Coordinates of C-alpha atoms in Angstrom, one line a residue:
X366 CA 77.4 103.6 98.8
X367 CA 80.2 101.0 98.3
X368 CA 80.4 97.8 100.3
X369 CA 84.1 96.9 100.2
X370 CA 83.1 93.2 100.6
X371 CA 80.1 90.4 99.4
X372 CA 79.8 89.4 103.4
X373 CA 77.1 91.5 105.0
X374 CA 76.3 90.4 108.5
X375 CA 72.6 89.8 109.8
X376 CA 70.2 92.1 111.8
X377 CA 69.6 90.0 114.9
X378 CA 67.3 91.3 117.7
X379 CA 69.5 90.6 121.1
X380 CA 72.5 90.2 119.3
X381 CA 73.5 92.8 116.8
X382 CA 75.0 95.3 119.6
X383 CA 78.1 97.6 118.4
X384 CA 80.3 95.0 120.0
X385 CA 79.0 92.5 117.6
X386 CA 79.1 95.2 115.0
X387 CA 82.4 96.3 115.4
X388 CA 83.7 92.6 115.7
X389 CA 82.0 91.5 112.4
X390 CA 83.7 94.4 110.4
X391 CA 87.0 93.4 112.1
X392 CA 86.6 89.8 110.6
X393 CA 85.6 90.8 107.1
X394 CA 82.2 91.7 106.7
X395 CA 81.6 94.6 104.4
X396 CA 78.2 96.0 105.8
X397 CA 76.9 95.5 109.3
X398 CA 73.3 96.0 111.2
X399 CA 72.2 96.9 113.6
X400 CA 69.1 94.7 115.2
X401 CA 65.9 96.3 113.8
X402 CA 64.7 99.2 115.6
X403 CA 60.8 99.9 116.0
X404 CA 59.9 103.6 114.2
X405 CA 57.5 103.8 117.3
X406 CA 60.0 104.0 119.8
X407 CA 61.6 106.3 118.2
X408 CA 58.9 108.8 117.8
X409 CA 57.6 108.7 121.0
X410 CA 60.2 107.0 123.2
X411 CA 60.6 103.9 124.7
X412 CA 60.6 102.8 128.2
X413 CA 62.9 99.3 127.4
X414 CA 65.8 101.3 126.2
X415 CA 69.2 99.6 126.6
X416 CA 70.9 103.1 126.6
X417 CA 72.8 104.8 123.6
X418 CA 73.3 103.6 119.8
X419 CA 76.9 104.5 119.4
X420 CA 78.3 104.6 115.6
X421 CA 81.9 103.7 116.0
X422 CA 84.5 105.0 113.0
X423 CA 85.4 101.3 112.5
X424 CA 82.3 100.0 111.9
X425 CA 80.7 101.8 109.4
X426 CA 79.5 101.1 106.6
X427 CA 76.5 100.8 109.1
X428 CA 72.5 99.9 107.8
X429 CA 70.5 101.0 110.7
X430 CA 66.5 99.0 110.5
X431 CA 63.3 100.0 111.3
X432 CA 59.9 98.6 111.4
X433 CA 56.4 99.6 111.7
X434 CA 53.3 99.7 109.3
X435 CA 52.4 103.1 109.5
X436 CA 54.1 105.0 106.6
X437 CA 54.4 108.5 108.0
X438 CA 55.9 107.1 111.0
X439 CA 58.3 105.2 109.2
X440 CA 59.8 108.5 107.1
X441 CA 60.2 110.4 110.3
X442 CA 61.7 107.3 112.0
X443 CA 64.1 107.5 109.3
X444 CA 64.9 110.7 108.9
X445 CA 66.1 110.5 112.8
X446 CA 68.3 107.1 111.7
X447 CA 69.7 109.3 109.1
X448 CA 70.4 112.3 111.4
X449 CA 71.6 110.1 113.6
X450 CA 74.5 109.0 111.0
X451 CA 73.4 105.6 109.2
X452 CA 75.2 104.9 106.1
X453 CA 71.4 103.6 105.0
X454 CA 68.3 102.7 106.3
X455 CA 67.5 98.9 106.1
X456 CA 63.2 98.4 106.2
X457 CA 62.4 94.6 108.2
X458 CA 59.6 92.8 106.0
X459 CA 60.7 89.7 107.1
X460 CA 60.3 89.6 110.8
X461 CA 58.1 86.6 111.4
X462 CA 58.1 87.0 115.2
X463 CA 54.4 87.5 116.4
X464 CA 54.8 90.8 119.0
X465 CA 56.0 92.1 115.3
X466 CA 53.8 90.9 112.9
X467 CA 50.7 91.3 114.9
X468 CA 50.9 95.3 114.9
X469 CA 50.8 94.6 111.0
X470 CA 54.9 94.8 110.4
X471 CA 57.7 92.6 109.6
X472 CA 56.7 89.8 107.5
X473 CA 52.7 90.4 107.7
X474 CA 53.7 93.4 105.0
X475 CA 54.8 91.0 102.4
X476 CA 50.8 90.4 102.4
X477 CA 49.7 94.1 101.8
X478 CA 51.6 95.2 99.3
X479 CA 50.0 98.1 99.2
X480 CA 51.1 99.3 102.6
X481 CA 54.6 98.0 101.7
X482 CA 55.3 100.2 98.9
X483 CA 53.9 102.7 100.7
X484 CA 56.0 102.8 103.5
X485 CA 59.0 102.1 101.2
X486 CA 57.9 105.2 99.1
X487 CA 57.4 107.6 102.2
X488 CA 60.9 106.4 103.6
X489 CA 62.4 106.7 99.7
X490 CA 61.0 110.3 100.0
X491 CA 62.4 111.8 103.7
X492 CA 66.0 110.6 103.5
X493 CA 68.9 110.7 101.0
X494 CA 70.8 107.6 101.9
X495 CA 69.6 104.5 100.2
X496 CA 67.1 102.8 101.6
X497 CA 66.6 99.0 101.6
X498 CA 64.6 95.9 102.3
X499 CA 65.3 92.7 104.3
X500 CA 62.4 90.1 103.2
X501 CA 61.1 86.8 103.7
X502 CA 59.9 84.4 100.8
X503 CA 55.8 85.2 102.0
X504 CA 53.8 84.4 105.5
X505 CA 53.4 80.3 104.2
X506 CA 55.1 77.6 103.0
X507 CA 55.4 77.9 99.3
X508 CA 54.3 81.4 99.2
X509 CA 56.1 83.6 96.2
X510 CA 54.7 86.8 97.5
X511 CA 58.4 88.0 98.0
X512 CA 58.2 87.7 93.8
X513 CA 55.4 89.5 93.0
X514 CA 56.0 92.0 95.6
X515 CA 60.2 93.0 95.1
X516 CA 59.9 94.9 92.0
X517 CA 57.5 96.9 93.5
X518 CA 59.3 97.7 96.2
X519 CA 61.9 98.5 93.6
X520 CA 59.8 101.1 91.9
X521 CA 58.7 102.7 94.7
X522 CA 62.5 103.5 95.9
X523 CA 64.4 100.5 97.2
X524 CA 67.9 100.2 96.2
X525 CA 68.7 97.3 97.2
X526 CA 66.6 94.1 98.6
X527 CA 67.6 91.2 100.9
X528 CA 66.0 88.0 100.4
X529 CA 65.7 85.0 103.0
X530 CA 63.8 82.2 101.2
X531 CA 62.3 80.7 104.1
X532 CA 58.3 81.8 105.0
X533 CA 57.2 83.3 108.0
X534 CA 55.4 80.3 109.4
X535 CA 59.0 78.3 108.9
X536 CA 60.8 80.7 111.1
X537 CA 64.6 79.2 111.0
X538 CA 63.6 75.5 110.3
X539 CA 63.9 73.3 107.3
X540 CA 66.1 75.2 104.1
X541 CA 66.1 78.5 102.8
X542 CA 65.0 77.8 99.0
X543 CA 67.7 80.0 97.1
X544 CA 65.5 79.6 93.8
X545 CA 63.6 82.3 95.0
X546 CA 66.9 84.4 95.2
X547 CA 67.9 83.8 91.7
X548 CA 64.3 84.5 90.4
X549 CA 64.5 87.8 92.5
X550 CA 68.1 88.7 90.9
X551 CA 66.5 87.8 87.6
X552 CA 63.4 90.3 87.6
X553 CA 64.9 93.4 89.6
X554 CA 67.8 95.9 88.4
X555 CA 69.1 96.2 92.3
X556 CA 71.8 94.5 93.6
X557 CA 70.0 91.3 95.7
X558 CA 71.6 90.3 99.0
X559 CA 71.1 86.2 99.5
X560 CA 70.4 85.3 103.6
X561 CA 69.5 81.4 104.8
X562 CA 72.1 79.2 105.4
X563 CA 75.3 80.7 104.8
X564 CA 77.9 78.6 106.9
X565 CA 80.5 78.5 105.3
X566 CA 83.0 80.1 102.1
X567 CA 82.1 77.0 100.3
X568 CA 78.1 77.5 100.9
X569 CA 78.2 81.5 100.1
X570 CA 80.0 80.7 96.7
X571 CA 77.5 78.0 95.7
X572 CA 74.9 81.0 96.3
X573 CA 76.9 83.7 94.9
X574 CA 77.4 81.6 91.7
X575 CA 74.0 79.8 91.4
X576 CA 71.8 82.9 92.4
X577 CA 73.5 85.9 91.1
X578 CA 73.4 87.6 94.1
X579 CA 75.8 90.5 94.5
X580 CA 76.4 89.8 98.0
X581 CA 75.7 87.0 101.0
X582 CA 74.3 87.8 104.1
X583 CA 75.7 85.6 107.8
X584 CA 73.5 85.6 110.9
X585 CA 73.3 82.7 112.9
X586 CA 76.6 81.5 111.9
X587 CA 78.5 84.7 113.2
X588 CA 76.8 84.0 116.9
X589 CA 80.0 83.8 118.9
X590 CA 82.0 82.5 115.2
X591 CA 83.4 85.6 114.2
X592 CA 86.1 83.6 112.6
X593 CA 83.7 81.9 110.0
X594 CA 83.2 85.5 108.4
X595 CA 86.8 85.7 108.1
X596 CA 86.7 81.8 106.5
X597 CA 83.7 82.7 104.2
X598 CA 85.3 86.1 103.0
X599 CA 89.2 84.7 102.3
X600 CA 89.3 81.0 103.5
X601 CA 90.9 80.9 106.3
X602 CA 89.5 77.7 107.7
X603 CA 92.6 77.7 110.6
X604 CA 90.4 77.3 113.9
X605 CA 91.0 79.6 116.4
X606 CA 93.0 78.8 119.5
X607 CA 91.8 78.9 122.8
X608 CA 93.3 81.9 123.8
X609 CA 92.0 83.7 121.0
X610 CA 88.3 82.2 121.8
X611 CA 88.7 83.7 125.3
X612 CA 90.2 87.1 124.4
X613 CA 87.3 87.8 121.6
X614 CA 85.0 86.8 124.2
X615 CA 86.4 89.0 127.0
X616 CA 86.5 91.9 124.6
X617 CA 82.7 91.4 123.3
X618 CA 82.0 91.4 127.3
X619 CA 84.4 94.7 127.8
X620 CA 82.4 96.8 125.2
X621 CA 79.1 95.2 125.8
X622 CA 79.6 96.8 128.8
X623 CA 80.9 100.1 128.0
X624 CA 77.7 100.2 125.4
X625 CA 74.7 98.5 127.4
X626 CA 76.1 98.8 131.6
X627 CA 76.8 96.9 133.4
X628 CA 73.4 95.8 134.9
X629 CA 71.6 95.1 131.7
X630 CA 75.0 93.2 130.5
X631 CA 75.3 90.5 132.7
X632 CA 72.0 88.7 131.8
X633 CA 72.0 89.8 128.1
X634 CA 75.6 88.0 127.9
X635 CA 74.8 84.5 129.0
X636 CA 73.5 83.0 125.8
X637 CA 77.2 84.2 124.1
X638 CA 79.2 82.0 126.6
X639 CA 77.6 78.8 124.9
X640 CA 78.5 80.7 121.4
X641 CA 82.1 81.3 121.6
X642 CA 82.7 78.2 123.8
X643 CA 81.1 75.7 122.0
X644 CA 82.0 73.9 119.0
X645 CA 84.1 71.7 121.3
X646 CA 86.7 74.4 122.1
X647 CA 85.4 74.0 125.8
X648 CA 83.9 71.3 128.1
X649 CA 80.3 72.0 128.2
X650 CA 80.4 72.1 132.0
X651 CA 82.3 75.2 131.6
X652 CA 80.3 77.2 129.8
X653 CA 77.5 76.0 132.9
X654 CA 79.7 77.2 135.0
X655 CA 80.0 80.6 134.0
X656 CA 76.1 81.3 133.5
X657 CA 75.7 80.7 137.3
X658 CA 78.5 83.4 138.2
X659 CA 77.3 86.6 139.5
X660 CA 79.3 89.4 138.4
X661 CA 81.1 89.7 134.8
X662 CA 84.3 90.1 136.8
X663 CA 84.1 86.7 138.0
X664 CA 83.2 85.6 134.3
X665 CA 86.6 87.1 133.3
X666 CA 88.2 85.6 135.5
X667 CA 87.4 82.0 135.5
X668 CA 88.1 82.9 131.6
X669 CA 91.5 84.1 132.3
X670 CA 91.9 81.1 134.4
X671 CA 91.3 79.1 131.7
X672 CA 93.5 80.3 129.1
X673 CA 96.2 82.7 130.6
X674 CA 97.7 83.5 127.2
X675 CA 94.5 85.3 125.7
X676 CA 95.8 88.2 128.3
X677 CA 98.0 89.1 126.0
X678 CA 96.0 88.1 122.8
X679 CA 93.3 90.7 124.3
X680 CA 95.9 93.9 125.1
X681 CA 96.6 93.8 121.3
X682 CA 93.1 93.3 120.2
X683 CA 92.4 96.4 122.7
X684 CA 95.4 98.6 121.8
X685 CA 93.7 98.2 117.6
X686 CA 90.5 99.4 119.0
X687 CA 89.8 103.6 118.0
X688 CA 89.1 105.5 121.1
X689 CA 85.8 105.1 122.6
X690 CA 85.5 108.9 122.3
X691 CA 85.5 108.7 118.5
X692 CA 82.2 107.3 118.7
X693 CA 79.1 109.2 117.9
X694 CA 76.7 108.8 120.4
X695 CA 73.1 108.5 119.9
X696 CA 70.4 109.2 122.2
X697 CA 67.7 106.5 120.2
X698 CA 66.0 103.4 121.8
X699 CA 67.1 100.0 120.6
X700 CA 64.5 97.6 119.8
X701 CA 61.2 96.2 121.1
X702 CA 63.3 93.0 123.0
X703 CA 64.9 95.5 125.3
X704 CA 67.9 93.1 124.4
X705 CA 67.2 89.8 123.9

């Protein structure tokens, strides 16, 4: 599979919708995620569904990832991901959340390497997309477990690994120690993906250069930024106006929507009014304002109200949009958080 650029944007439980998706492909990213998806709701069901995976044309290349500890589980979980249509099937090693790593998956696997290679073998063995990983550094500070245990993962049928040098117990504080990355890219024959603290076009080629990475991956950064994708991937450092703030915004609410309801939108929306609005393009007041408004159509409005031009900034961002009834839709359960 060919990634037609070095930007791949982050799985992010609560975030990583289509809408997000769809936007991130829009603004330069090469490969997008969706948030990881637990192989046990998808065997038996799950009662926190947020509704229906849609694959959009416009937004594949599309890695779709699982997690879970039991092998078997996880090669039936993927064969579904692949029926479903991923372009590839991304494997979470690196969750260091504790609802995750307590059942024994995410980032607890990068301390049974056994179990890891397993599941990465049985997964290897029941689809014929590539399959991938996304890993932390180890479970502690210090740890180079992610070292010992990526060629491994390698052998038994990875084709590609993602690296985020920070441990477990460091969750998103302190750096991400991109020495790690360059040893990986040095002892595997797979192209390595470099994740932690990629802000900015500046940043990613410092990493790119230094590690030997073949590609960079965004998370936090692309929260409500869509726009530093597009500086990271070709430099355009112009910021964006407020009317192009707004209409992005409105849009992300319009297909959030269409994707999740209305229902489970409103709440799950919130924390992106803070996102796209801050950075000083709004008064922080504002974005307090809209969090205590009751329906989305009141959120558009007071939106509107604020920037009248991004009405027609968002009709042309709409009429570039492919019909929602290209999408595939997809009867699968989204992820343990029930979004976010």
């Amino acid at each position: 599979m060919e990634v037609p650029t070095r930007l791949v944007l982050a799985p992010m439980a609560g975030v990583s919708v289509q809408a997000f998706r769809r936007q991130g492909r829009r603004y330069g990213a090469g490969l997008v995620c969706s948030e990881m998806v637990s192989c046990a709701g998808l065997q038996h069901g799950n009662e926190r569904t947020l509704g229906y995976l849609r694959i959009a044309p416009d937004e594949r290349p599309l890695a779709v990832q699982i997690f879970g500890s039991e092998p078997a589980v996880m090669a039936e979980a993927a064969r579904m991901v692949e029926d479903a249509g991923a372009d590839l099937v991304d494997i979470n090693f690196g969750c260091p959340v504790k609802k995750v790593t307590k059942t024994g998956a995410g980032a607890t696997l990068l301390e049974d390497p056994a179990r890891a290679c397993a599941v990465v073998a049985a997964v290897a063995g029941a689809v014929s997309v590539p399959v991938t990983v996304k890993m932390r550094r180890g479970l502690q500070n210090g740890s180079r477990a992610c070292l010992e245990l990526g060629p491994r993962l390698v052998e038994a049928g990875a084709s590609s690994l993602t690296l985020h040098p920070r441990s477990a117990r460091q969750m998103y504080t302190g750096e991400a120690d991109h020495s790690l990355t360059a040893e990986m890219v040095s002892i595997v024959d797979v192209p390595v993906i470099a994740s932690g603290d990629v802000t900015s076009r500046a940043r990613a080629q410092a990493i790119l250069a230094t590690t030997g990475a073949a590609a960079v991956m965004v998370g936090r950064a692309a929260q409500g930024n869509p726009w530093a994708l597009r500086e990271i991937v070709d430099g355009s450092a112009e910021p964006p106006t407020r009317e192009e703030v707004v209409a992005e915004l409105v849009l992300f609410m319009r297909e959030t929507v269409r994707e999740l309801g209305e229902h489970r939108s409103t709440g799950f929306l919130k924390k992106f009014y803070g996102w796209y609005l801050g950075r000083g393009r709004f008064p922080r007041p504002f974005k307090q304002e809209l969090v205590q408004l009751e329906t989305l159509d009141e959120v558009e409005q007071r939106l509107f109200a604020a920037a009248p031009g991004a009405r027609d900034v968002l009709e042309r961002l709409e009429a570039d949009l492919p019909s929602a009834e290209d999408d595939v839709v997809l009867d699968l359960p989204i992820s343990i958080y029930g979004g976010g």
